[in-house]
Amino acid sequence: MKLFAAIDIGSYEVEMKIFQITSGKGIKEIDCVCHRMELGKDVYRDGRIGVEMTDELCRVLNDFVRIMKGYRVDDWRVCATSAVREAGNQLVFLDRVKRHTGLEVEVLSNASQRFMDYKSIASRENEFNRIIQKGTAIVDVGGGSIQISLFDKDRLVASQNMKIGNLRLRERMMNEGVSLKHYETLLTEVVKNEFLSYKKLYLKDRVISNLIVVGDHIGDAVHKNVMTRADFLNFYDDMIYRSDEDAAGRCEVPEDVISVLRPSLVVYRCFLEAADVENIWMPGLHLTDGMAYEYAQQNQLLKLVHDFDEDILAAARNAAKRYQCSKSHIKVCEDLAVGIFDKIKKSQGFDDRDRLLLRIAVILHGCGKFISLSNAGESAYHIIMAMDIIGLSEEEKEIVANVVKYNTVPLEGYDKIGSSRMTRENYLTIAKLTAILGVVNSLDRSHKQKTKEAKQILHENELVIQLYSDEDLSLEKKEFAKKAEFFEEVFSIRPVLRQKKMM
């Protein structure tokens, strides 16, 4: 059994949950402490977190530390989201928090934050797996932005972020001095404008039967966790024009909750108008639940049923389709890449995460041609870095983007590549995955899928790649010879290509 404390420093509240985690009984919440404070109000207005807000947070976190000591927790994790992520004085803020509380705060990227929220939902395995059998959308509303993730046949196929979070929207309306009478009209115009492009790019003719709502207090306000479309619209009409005081009394929630719930209701209403949603599920889960689930997963305290890696790959394939990459070419390259990776994995110290990053790079390696045929690598780098690949950290996304970029041009030195996130270890990972991608891409240089079958055989410092094909592989052999040199330089393994005729 483990006692785990999860602390979420959000845009409009700070929450700590204490969980009891056992391999037999799973995850059980045993305490929850929440403090309302709007860090995002400073950030979305001034771009910085003020001194008074920082001092208040430190007092709250020190109270949390005392509670953790009282429970004698085995482990803890503190995560901050969009307010801290967007703060211009982020480093000073984090240093001050650490000095005054002793807590190391991890600032999550948007993709990491939303993936953890998604894991919190998936922790309700029976309900979640039943719901996503039909077309499903998760609308994750935060203070700074919303994330919309689409499922098709139980796989995550697309996830997109929009900076129309409830606190950001509320502050925008307040800054413009909007009266309650016109509040809903203006909010709807702002949100619908964002949804217009989203609907054209992602919804199209997709059938969305179920909506899963994450990240705010609507479940507390309606006192249930499932609503039909009609129930929600009735609730919306009843609440939207009420004053904060009147709405809070009617819903039996604090008045300040209403001020951020109202923009969320507009977001949900606009999504319902864009998709033919039948039911809305409000599981009442937050980032802290996802943190506990991830902790249990990493410490092998839970047996996972849902394959999250397959969700990441499905989303990558959907992106590749959007950029008109060749599905058949990707299939051949991915099979070859996985075959080579598995043969040299042990000797090169690779892990399963490296395997996943390689597969994503293979899937997306042709996306740059959508922008530029002459500068495809550079274009692909910028496309991938601009993507919200839910489930990948910013470091991992940068690795993938560089692997794709340097598939077409020579790899530059460590001092010339990447950003401040680029470590020597990450650079070596890029070099190794680039070497594999270069070789497998050369083996289908014609994009004609001439190879019917492949086999890899590792003999000490030689990797024999045996291709079964009756076709002329002259072009592939020529390109392979160019890529084999870099492969040998990186791995100290000489790749050898052999062709066998089909019997």
PDB file of C-alpha atoms in Angstrom, residues 47 74 113 130 142 173 218 234 350 457:
ATOM      1  CA  GLY A  47       1.356  38.483 -17.709  1.00  0.00           C
ATOM      2  CA  ASP A  74       5.034   7.872   0.948  1.00  0.00           C
ATOM      3  CA  GLN A 113      -1.612  18.283 -18.518  1.00  0.00           C
ATOM      4  CA  ARG A 130     -18.450   1.683 -22.486  1.00  0.00           C
ATOM      5  CA  GLY A 142      -9.305  25.002 -17.780  1.00  0.00           C
ATOM      6  CA  MET A 173     -15.597  40.233 -20.523  1.00  0.00           C
ATOM      7  CA  ILE A 218     -20.690  21.658 -13.494  1.00  0.00           C
ATOM      8  CA  ASN A 234     -32.773  23.454 -19.791  1.00  0.00           C
ATOM      9  CA  PHE A 350      16.774   1.656 -25.786  1.00  0.00           C
ATOM     10  CA  ILE A 457      19.471 -10.717 -38.404  1.00  0.00           C
TER      11      ILE A 457
END
